[in-house]
Amino acid sequence: MKYFLLNKIRLSYYLVTLFIIFALLVIAAPDMHFTSGALTLFSVNSFLYGFYIAPILSLQKARIEELHKIVRAESNAIFGMVLSIKKLPDGLRNQIQDMFLDYLKISVRQKKSGEGEARYESLITFCLEYKGEDQDQIDKLLDKLVANQQNRTNFAMQMSNKVYSNEWTIMVILFSVTLSFIILLDTGDGYFYQLLAALLCTGLTMLLLILVKMSTLTHKKAKQIWNPYKKLIESHFYRID
């Protein structure tokens, strides 16, 4: 699922807006008296919705935690690599540092596993093709670049571990049925129960929105994944988050 404008809106804004919308819908919608069979269907559908979305939410939360660890591990590795070339001549050291900066900047800007691939491969190619007086240090840097490939592999795997389209389809179907039952349910003449119904609809919708933000890495916690990269860029490899 691609990034889109609605993902940039904060969840707190969604909460208030959705509650107002659902409150109006519950009040305006015609009340229906469901049979026992319809209520059983509602119960089964609600259970399936919760049963299905809960583990997917947990997996996406675990995915974000794992990405935090991977990015921090790679940042530490890059920090160590840059420190290891401090004794190189200024021109050569600056050239390699600029290549690392390009790789980090495009990784932060695009936030996709494949975007920095060309930049990282150019670093490896540079070390492979280098012939000069500092061959030993460049060879050590090459070894570290190759060792860091494990972090890059894990990063690519986690970035691609999104919610699949068929999973979205099932969740939207279960969500829609549950929401329809709640909106049309006859809660009596009191506004209190209507507001409770609106609050319940809001909560169910928020679950889906949180999952969307986690899957697309636009959730507040997911945005912090890139902080170690940003710290390296801002400090020009003098500090790490």
PDB file of C-alpha atoms in Angstrom:
ATOM      1  CA  MET A   1       0.000   0.000   0.000  1.00  0.00           C
ATOM      2  CA  LYS A   2       1.480   3.314  -1.118  1.00  0.00           C
ATOM      3  CA  TYR A   3       1.781   6.434   0.967  1.00  0.00           C
ATOM      4  CA  PHE A   4      -1.129   8.828   0.587  1.00  0.00           C
ATOM      5  CA  LEU A   5      -2.229  12.109   2.091  1.00  0.00           C
ATOM      6  CA  LEU A   6      -4.629  10.660   4.684  1.00  0.00           C
ATOM      7  CA  ASN A   7      -1.726   8.770   6.303  1.00  0.00           C
ATOM      8  CA  LYS A   8      -0.203  12.107   7.322  1.00  0.00           C
ATOM      9  CA  ILE A   9      -3.181  13.044   9.507  1.00  0.00           C
ATOM     10  CA  ARG A  10      -2.687  12.344  13.215  1.00  0.00           C
ATOM     11  CA  LEU A  11      -4.774   9.652  14.849  1.00  0.00           C
ATOM     12  CA  SER A  12      -6.109  12.086  17.459  1.00  0.00           C
ATOM     13  CA  TYR A  13      -7.697  14.156  14.684  1.00  0.00           C
ATOM     14  CA  TYR A  14      -9.246  11.022  13.228  1.00  0.00           C
ATOM     15  CA  LEU A  15     -10.687  10.109  16.630  1.00  0.00           C
ATOM     16  CA  VAL A  16     -12.652  13.338  17.067  1.00  0.00           C
ATOM     17  CA  THR A  17     -13.772  13.524  13.433  1.00  0.00           C
ATOM     18  CA  LEU A  18     -14.921   9.914  13.283  1.00  0.00           C
ATOM     19  CA  PHE A  19     -16.830  10.183  16.544  1.00  0.00           C
ATOM     20  CA  ILE A  20     -18.786  13.181  15.248  1.00  0.00           C
ATOM     21  CA  ILE A  21     -19.515  11.439  11.936  1.00  0.00           C
ATOM     22  CA  PHE A  22     -20.665   8.205  13.576  1.00  0.00           C
ATOM     23  CA  ALA A  23     -22.761  10.055  16.158  1.00  0.00           C
ATOM     24  CA  LEU A  24     -24.651  11.763  13.343  1.00  0.00           C
ATOM     25  CA  LEU A  25     -25.019   8.481  11.451  1.00  0.00           C
ATOM     26  CA  VAL A  26     -26.337   6.577  14.459  1.00  0.00           C
ATOM     27  CA  ILE A  27     -28.875   9.313  15.219  1.00  0.00           C
ATOM     28  CA  ALA A  28     -29.998   9.704  11.593  1.00  0.00           C
ATOM     29  CA  ALA A  29     -30.038   6.022  10.575  1.00  0.00           C
ATOM     30  CA  PRO A  30     -33.358   4.149  10.814  1.00  0.00           C
ATOM     31  CA  ASP A  31     -33.571   1.781  13.780  1.00  0.00           C
ATOM     32  CA  MET A  32     -33.955  -1.918  13.013  1.00  0.00           C
ATOM     33  CA  HIS A  33     -35.106  -4.702  15.292  1.00  0.00           C
ATOM     34  CA  PHE A  34     -32.847  -7.680  14.552  1.00  0.00           C
ATOM     35  CA  THR A  35     -33.995 -11.245  14.896  1.00  0.00           C
ATOM     36  CA  SER A  36     -32.084 -13.712  17.045  1.00  0.00           C
ATOM     37  CA  GLY A  37     -30.493 -15.122  13.900  1.00  0.00           C
ATOM     38  CA  ALA A  38     -29.289 -11.686  12.815  1.00  0.00           C
ATOM     39  CA  LEU A  39     -27.862 -10.995  16.273  1.00  0.00           C
ATOM     40  CA  THR A  40     -26.044 -14.336  16.149  1.00  0.00           C
ATOM     41  CA  LEU A  41     -24.601 -13.351  12.783  1.00  0.00           C
ATOM     42  CA  PHE A  42     -23.514 -10.023  14.270  1.00  0.00           C
ATOM     43  CA  SER A  43     -21.832 -11.759  17.200  1.00  0.00           C
ATOM     44  CA  VAL A  44     -19.974 -14.214  14.967  1.00  0.00           C
ATOM     45  CA  ASN A  45     -18.859 -11.470  12.578  1.00  0.00           C
ATOM     46  CA  SER A  46     -17.641  -9.249  15.436  1.00  0.00           C
ATOM     47  CA  PHE A  47     -15.689 -12.128  16.938  1.00  0.00           C
ATOM     48  CA  LEU A  48     -14.080 -12.923  13.575  1.00  0.00           C
ATOM     49  CA  TYR A  49     -13.136  -9.266  13.068  1.00  0.00           C
ATOM     50  CA  GLY A  50     -11.379  -9.103  16.430  1.00  0.00           C
ATOM     51  CA  PHE A  51      -9.871 -12.558  16.025  1.00  0.00           C
ATOM     52  CA  TYR A  52      -8.476 -11.677  12.600  1.00  0.00           C
ATOM     53  CA  ILE A  53      -7.189  -8.143  13.167  1.00  0.00           C
ATOM     54  CA  ALA A  54      -5.536  -8.708  16.578  1.00  0.00           C
ATOM     55  CA  PRO A  55      -2.646 -10.957  15.418  1.00  0.00           C
ATOM     56  CA  ILE A  56      -2.041  -8.792  12.338  1.00  0.00           C
ATOM     57  CA  LEU A  57      -1.742  -5.717  14.556  1.00  0.00           C
ATOM     58  CA  SER A  58       0.683  -7.593  16.805  1.00  0.00           C
ATOM     59  CA  LEU A  59       2.784  -8.661  13.821  1.00  0.00           C
ATOM     60  CA  GLN A  60       2.990  -5.121  12.469  1.00  0.00           C
ATOM     61  CA  LYS A  61       3.976  -3.816  15.892  1.00  0.00           C
ATOM     62  CA  ALA A  62       6.694  -6.475  16.095  1.00  0.00           C
ATOM     63  CA  ARG A  63       7.793  -5.520  12.559  1.00  0.00           C
ATOM     64  CA  ILE A  64       8.283  -1.897  13.607  1.00  0.00           C
ATOM     65  CA  GLU A  65      10.252  -2.961  16.693  1.00  0.00           C
ATOM     66  CA  GLU A  66      12.470  -5.176  14.533  1.00  0.00           C
ATOM     67  CA  LEU A  67      13.069  -2.346  12.046  1.00  0.00           C
ATOM     68  CA  HIS A  68      14.154  -0.140  14.972  1.00  0.00           C
ATOM     69  CA  LYS A  69      16.754  -2.762  15.929  1.00  0.00           C
ATOM     70  CA  ILE A  70      17.969  -3.301  12.360  1.00  0.00           C
ATOM     71  CA  VAL A  71      18.373   0.400  11.559  1.00  0.00           C
ATOM     72  CA  ARG A  72      20.192   0.989  14.846  1.00  0.00           C
ATOM     73  CA  ALA A  73      22.483  -1.988  14.155  1.00  0.00           C
ATOM     74  CA  GLU A  74      23.304  -0.715  10.672  1.00  0.00           C
ATOM     75  CA  SER A  75      23.867   2.801  11.972  1.00  0.00           C
ATOM     76  CA  ASN A  76      26.347   1.449  14.502  1.00  0.00           C
ATOM     77  CA  ALA A  77      28.048  -0.514  11.742  1.00  0.00           C
ATOM     78  CA  ILE A  78      28.315   2.542   9.480  1.00  0.00           C
ATOM     79  CA  PHE A  79      29.544   4.668  12.384  1.00  0.00           C
ATOM     80  CA  GLY A  80      32.277   2.093  12.998  1.00  0.00           C
ATOM     81  CA  MET A  81      33.170   1.968   9.303  1.00  0.00           C
ATOM     82  CA  VAL A  82      33.558   5.732   9.074  1.00  0.00           C
ATOM     83  CA  LEU A  83      35.701   5.754  12.223  1.00  0.00           C
ATOM     84  CA  SER A  84      37.924   3.084  10.685  1.00  0.00           C
ATOM     85  CA  ILE A  85      38.842   5.351   7.752  1.00  0.00           C
ATOM     86  CA  LYS A  86      39.844   8.390   9.827  1.00  0.00           C
ATOM     87  CA  LYS A  87      43.533   7.759   9.119  1.00  0.00           C
ATOM     88  CA  LEU A  88      43.064   7.750   5.361  1.00  0.00           C
ATOM     89  CA  PRO A  89      44.190  10.793   3.328  1.00  0.00           C
ATOM     90  CA  ASP A  90      41.680  13.641   3.487  1.00  0.00           C
ATOM     91  CA  GLY A  91      40.595  13.386  -0.150  1.00  0.00           C
ATOM     92  CA  LEU A  92      39.977   9.636  -0.034  1.00  0.00           C
ATOM     93  CA  ARG A  93      38.291   9.782   3.380  1.00  0.00           C
ATOM     94  CA  ASN A  94      35.967  12.593   2.310  1.00  0.00           C
ATOM     95  CA  GLN A  95      35.049  10.743  -0.864  1.00  0.00           C
ATOM     96  CA  ILE A  96      34.039   7.633   1.080  1.00  0.00           C
ATOM     97  CA  GLN A  97      32.169   9.663   3.708  1.00  0.00           C
ATOM     98  CA  ASP A  98      30.198  11.430   0.963  1.00  0.00           C
ATOM     99  CA  MET A  99      29.226   8.048  -0.464  1.00  0.00           C
ATOM    100  CA  PHE A 100      27.985   6.951   2.960  1.00  0.00           C
ATOM    101  CA  LEU A 101      26.061  10.227   3.306  1.00  0.00           C
ATOM    102  CA  ASP A 102      24.369   9.700  -0.061  1.00  0.00           C
ATOM    103  CA  TYR A 103      23.339   6.217   1.005  1.00  0.00           C
ATOM    104  CA  LEU A 104      21.906   7.407   4.339  1.00  0.00           C
ATOM    105  CA  LYS A 105      20.090  10.405   2.837  1.00  0.00           C
ATOM    106  CA  ILE A 106      18.290   8.369   0.205  1.00  0.00           C
ATOM    107  CA  SER A 107      17.417   5.710   2.794  1.00  0.00           C
ATOM    108  CA  VAL A 108      15.817   8.333   5.048  1.00  0.00           C
ATOM    109  CA  ARG A 109      14.103  10.195   2.217  1.00  0.00           C
ATOM    110  CA  GLN A 110      12.605   7.252   0.369  1.00  0.00           C
ATOM    111  CA  LYS A 111      12.176   4.802   3.270  1.00  0.00           C
ATOM    112  CA  LYS A 112      12.203   1.810   0.925  1.00  0.00           C
ATOM    113  CA  SER A 113      14.474  -1.193   1.077  1.00  0.00           C
ATOM    114  CA  GLY A 114      15.632  -0.956  -2.530  1.00  0.00           C
ATOM    115  CA  GLU A 115      16.256   2.777  -2.785  1.00  0.00           C
ATOM    116  CA  GLY A 116      19.715   2.720  -1.202  1.00  0.00           C
ATOM    117  CA  GLU A 117      20.814  -0.461  -2.960  1.00  0.00           C
ATOM    118  CA  ALA A 118      22.651   1.311  -5.789  1.00  0.00           C
ATOM    119  CA  ARG A 119      24.441   3.630  -3.358  1.00  0.00           C
ATOM    120  CA  TYR A 120      25.547   0.752  -1.159  1.00  0.00           C
ATOM    121  CA  GLU A 121      26.725  -1.286  -4.152  1.00  0.00           C
ATOM    122  CA  SER A 122      28.746   1.704  -5.345  1.00  0.00           C
ATOM    123  CA  LEU A 123      30.589   1.636  -2.015  1.00  0.00           C
ATOM    124  CA  ILE A 124      31.416  -2.044  -2.453  1.00  0.00           C
ATOM    125  CA  THR A 125      32.429  -1.497  -6.088  1.00  0.00           C
ATOM    126  CA  PHE A 126      34.677   1.383  -5.064  1.00  0.00           C
ATOM    127  CA  CYS A 127      36.488  -0.815  -2.543  1.00  0.00           C
ATOM    128  CA  LEU A 128      36.813  -3.691  -5.010  1.00  0.00           C
ATOM    129  CA  GLU A 129      38.280  -1.478  -7.732  1.00  0.00           C
ATOM    130  CA  TYR A 130      40.530   0.583  -5.470  1.00  0.00           C
ATOM    131  CA  LYS A 131      44.254   0.255  -6.099  1.00  0.00           C
ATOM    132  CA  GLY A 132      46.508   2.395  -3.997  1.00  0.00           C
ATOM    133  CA  GLU A 133      48.746   2.833  -0.983  1.00  0.00           C
ATOM    134  CA  ASP A 134      45.920   2.346   1.512  1.00  0.00           C
ATOM    135  CA  GLN A 135      44.845  -1.016   0.136  1.00  0.00           C
ATOM    136  CA  ASP A 136      44.858  -2.726   3.546  1.00  0.00           C
ATOM    137  CA  GLN A 137      42.442  -0.235   5.126  1.00  0.00           C
ATOM    138  CA  ILE A 138      40.145  -0.308   2.090  1.00  0.00           C
ATOM    139  CA  ASP A 139      40.101  -4.126   2.224  1.00  0.00           C
ATOM    140  CA  LYS A 140      39.084  -3.969   5.901  1.00  0.00           C
ATOM    141  CA  LEU A 141      36.330  -1.518   4.985  1.00  0.00           C
ATOM    142  CA  LEU A 142      35.156  -3.919   2.282  1.00  0.00           C
ATOM    143  CA  ASP A 143      34.939  -6.749   4.813  1.00  0.00           C
ATOM    144  CA  LYS A 144      32.789  -4.574   7.061  1.00  0.00           C
ATOM    145  CA  LEU A 145      30.544  -3.565   4.155  1.00  0.00           C
ATOM    146  CA  VAL A 146      29.974  -7.213   3.270  1.00  0.00           C
ATOM    147  CA  ALA A 147      29.311  -8.101   6.921  1.00  0.00           C
ATOM    148  CA  ASN A 148      26.691  -5.351   7.098  1.00  0.00           C
ATOM    149  CA  GLN A 149      24.780  -6.997   4.251  1.00  0.00           C
ATOM    150  CA  GLN A 150      23.030  -9.149   6.863  1.00  0.00           C
ATOM    151  CA  ASN A 151      21.439  -6.007   8.303  1.00  0.00           C
ATOM    152  CA  ARG A 152      20.409  -4.918   4.823  1.00  0.00           C
ATOM    153  CA  THR A 153      18.873  -8.323   4.090  1.00  0.00           C
ATOM    154  CA  ASN A 154      16.883  -8.254   7.324  1.00  0.00           C
ATOM    155  CA  PHE A 155      15.818  -4.684   6.588  1.00  0.00           C
ATOM    156  CA  ALA A 156      14.536  -5.617   3.121  1.00  0.00           C
ATOM    157  CA  MET A 157      12.601  -8.565   4.533  1.00  0.00           C
ATOM    158  CA  GLN A 158      10.891  -6.461   7.198  1.00  0.00           C
ATOM    159  CA  MET A 159      10.092  -3.631   4.789  1.00  0.00           C
ATOM    160  CA  SER A 160       8.287  -6.063   2.499  1.00  0.00           C
ATOM    161  CA  ASN A 161       6.405  -7.652   5.404  1.00  0.00           C
ATOM    162  CA  LYS A 162       3.293  -5.523   4.948  1.00  0.00           C
ATOM    163  CA  VAL A 163      -0.363  -6.462   5.185  1.00  0.00           C
ATOM    164  CA  TYR A 164      -1.336  -8.220   1.952  1.00  0.00           C
ATOM    165  CA  SER A 165      -4.258  -7.124  -0.219  1.00  0.00           C
ATOM    166  CA  ASN A 166      -6.265 -10.293   0.485  1.00  0.00           C
ATOM    167  CA  GLU A 167      -5.915  -9.654   4.230  1.00  0.00           C
ATOM    168  CA  TRP A 168      -7.138  -6.089   3.759  1.00  0.00           C
ATOM    169  CA  THR A 169     -10.132  -7.390   1.791  1.00  0.00           C
ATOM    170  CA  ILE A 170     -11.177  -9.802   4.539  1.00  0.00           C
ATOM    171  CA  MET A 171     -10.772  -7.197   7.274  1.00  0.00           C
ATOM    172  CA  VAL A 172     -12.736  -4.549   5.374  1.00  0.00           C
ATOM    173  CA  ILE A 173     -15.595  -7.000   4.771  1.00  0.00           C
ATOM    174  CA  LEU A 174     -15.787  -8.018   8.447  1.00  0.00           C
ATOM    175  CA  PHE A 175     -15.404  -4.400   9.534  1.00  0.00           C
ATOM    176  CA  SER A 176     -18.183  -3.179   7.206  1.00  0.00           C
ATOM    177  CA  VAL A 177     -20.657  -5.826   8.367  1.00  0.00           C
ATOM    178  CA  THR A 178     -19.943  -5.122  12.039  1.00  0.00           C
ATOM    179  CA  LEU A 179     -20.230  -1.367  11.528  1.00  0.00           C
ATOM    180  CA  SER A 180     -23.549  -1.715   9.668  1.00  0.00           C
ATOM    181  CA  PHE A 181     -25.093  -3.752  12.467  1.00  0.00           C
ATOM    182  CA  ILE A 182     -24.045  -1.231  15.120  1.00  0.00           C
ATOM    183  CA  ILE A 183     -25.294   1.809  13.187  1.00  0.00           C
ATOM    184  CA  LEU A 184     -28.688   0.216  12.435  1.00  0.00           C
ATOM    185  CA  LEU A 185     -29.172  -1.404  15.836  1.00  0.00           C
ATOM    186  CA  ASP A 186     -32.160  -0.114  17.796  1.00  0.00           C
ATOM    187  CA  THR A 187     -30.620   1.238  21.003  1.00  0.00           C
ATOM    188  CA  GLY A 188     -33.808   2.857  22.272  1.00  0.00           C
ATOM    189  CA  ASP A 189     -34.784   6.480  22.646  1.00  0.00           C
ATOM    190  CA  GLY A 190     -31.935   7.527  24.920  1.00  0.00           C
ATOM    191  CA  TYR A 191     -29.029   9.477  23.404  1.00  0.00           C
ATOM    192  CA  PHE A 192     -26.612   7.864  25.830  1.00  0.00           C
ATOM    193  CA  TYR A 193     -26.760   4.485  24.089  1.00  0.00           C
ATOM    194  CA  GLN A 194     -26.555   6.144  20.693  1.00  0.00           C
ATOM    195  CA  LEU A 195     -23.377   7.898  21.751  1.00  0.00           C
ATOM    196  CA  LEU A 196     -22.013   4.582  23.030  1.00  0.00           C
ATOM    197  CA  ALA A 197     -22.777   3.035  19.643  1.00  0.00           C
ATOM    198  CA  ALA A 198     -20.964   5.923  17.930  1.00  0.00           C
ATOM    199  CA  LEU A 199     -18.005   5.468  20.277  1.00  0.00           C
ATOM    200  CA  LEU A 200     -17.901   1.749  19.480  1.00  0.00           C
ATOM    201  CA  CYS A 201     -17.926   2.469  15.728  1.00  0.00           C
ATOM    202  CA  THR A 202     -15.108   4.963  16.242  1.00  0.00           C
ATOM    203  CA  GLY A 203     -13.020   2.423  18.160  1.00  0.00           C
ATOM    204  CA  LEU A 204     -13.468  -0.253  15.483  1.00  0.00           C
ATOM    205  CA  THR A 205     -12.481   2.203  12.757  1.00  0.00           C
ATOM    206  CA  MET A 206      -9.462   3.419  14.710  1.00  0.00           C
ATOM    207  CA  LEU A 207      -8.163  -0.157  14.882  1.00  0.00           C
ATOM    208  CA  LEU A 208      -8.184  -0.301  11.099  1.00  0.00           C
ATOM    209  CA  LEU A 209      -6.544   3.120  10.767  1.00  0.00           C
ATOM    210  CA  ILE A 210      -3.790   2.185  13.223  1.00  0.00           C
ATOM    211  CA  LEU A 211      -3.116  -0.936  11.189  1.00  0.00           C
ATOM    212  CA  VAL A 212      -2.929   1.130   7.981  1.00  0.00           C
ATOM    213  CA  LYS A 213      -0.409   3.487   9.566  1.00  0.00           C
ATOM    214  CA  MET A 214       1.672   0.618  10.912  1.00  0.00           C
ATOM    215  CA  SER A 215       1.690  -1.204   7.594  1.00  0.00           C
ATOM    216  CA  THR A 216       2.731   1.931   5.692  1.00  0.00           C
ATOM    217  CA  LEU A 217       5.198   2.970   8.444  1.00  0.00           C
ATOM    218  CA  THR A 218       3.464   6.328   8.941  1.00  0.00           C
ATOM    219  CA  HIS A 219       2.606   5.601  12.572  1.00  0.00           C
ATOM    220  CA  LYS A 220       4.282   7.881  15.120  1.00  0.00           C
ATOM    221  CA  LYS A 221       6.419   5.056  16.468  1.00  0.00           C
ATOM    222  CA  ALA A 222       7.408   3.964  12.955  1.00  0.00           C
ATOM    223  CA  LYS A 223       8.626   7.445  12.049  1.00  0.00           C
ATOM    224  CA  GLN A 224      11.264   7.156  14.794  1.00  0.00           C
ATOM    225  CA  ILE A 225      12.884   4.215  12.987  1.00  0.00           C
ATOM    226  CA  TRP A 226      15.065   6.544  10.932  1.00  0.00           C
ATOM    227  CA  ASN A 227      16.410   8.622  13.839  1.00  0.00           C
ATOM    228  CA  PRO A 228      19.816   6.844  13.989  1.00  0.00           C
ATOM    229  CA  TYR A 229      20.341   7.566  10.262  1.00  0.00           C
ATOM    230  CA  LYS A 230      19.321  11.197  10.756  1.00  0.00           C
ATOM    231  CA  LYS A 231      21.684  11.630  13.689  1.00  0.00           C
ATOM    232  CA  LEU A 232      24.608  10.352  11.640  1.00  0.00           C
ATOM    233  CA  ILE A 233      23.752  12.737   8.816  1.00  0.00           C
ATOM    234  CA  GLU A 234      23.218  15.770  11.068  1.00  0.00           C
ATOM    235  CA  SER A 235      26.421  15.195  13.035  1.00  0.00           C
ATOM    236  CA  HIS A 236      28.382  14.182   9.919  1.00  0.00           C
ATOM    237  CA  PHE A 237      29.332  10.895  11.599  1.00  0.00           C
ATOM    238  CA  TYR A 238      30.443  12.469  14.882  1.00  0.00           C
ATOM    239  CA  ARG A 239      27.427  11.282  16.897  1.00  0.00           C
ATOM    240  CA  ILE A 240      25.005   8.419  16.792  1.00  0.00           C
ATOM    241  CA  ASP A 241      21.485   8.253  18.231  1.00  0.00           C
TER     242      ASP A 241
END
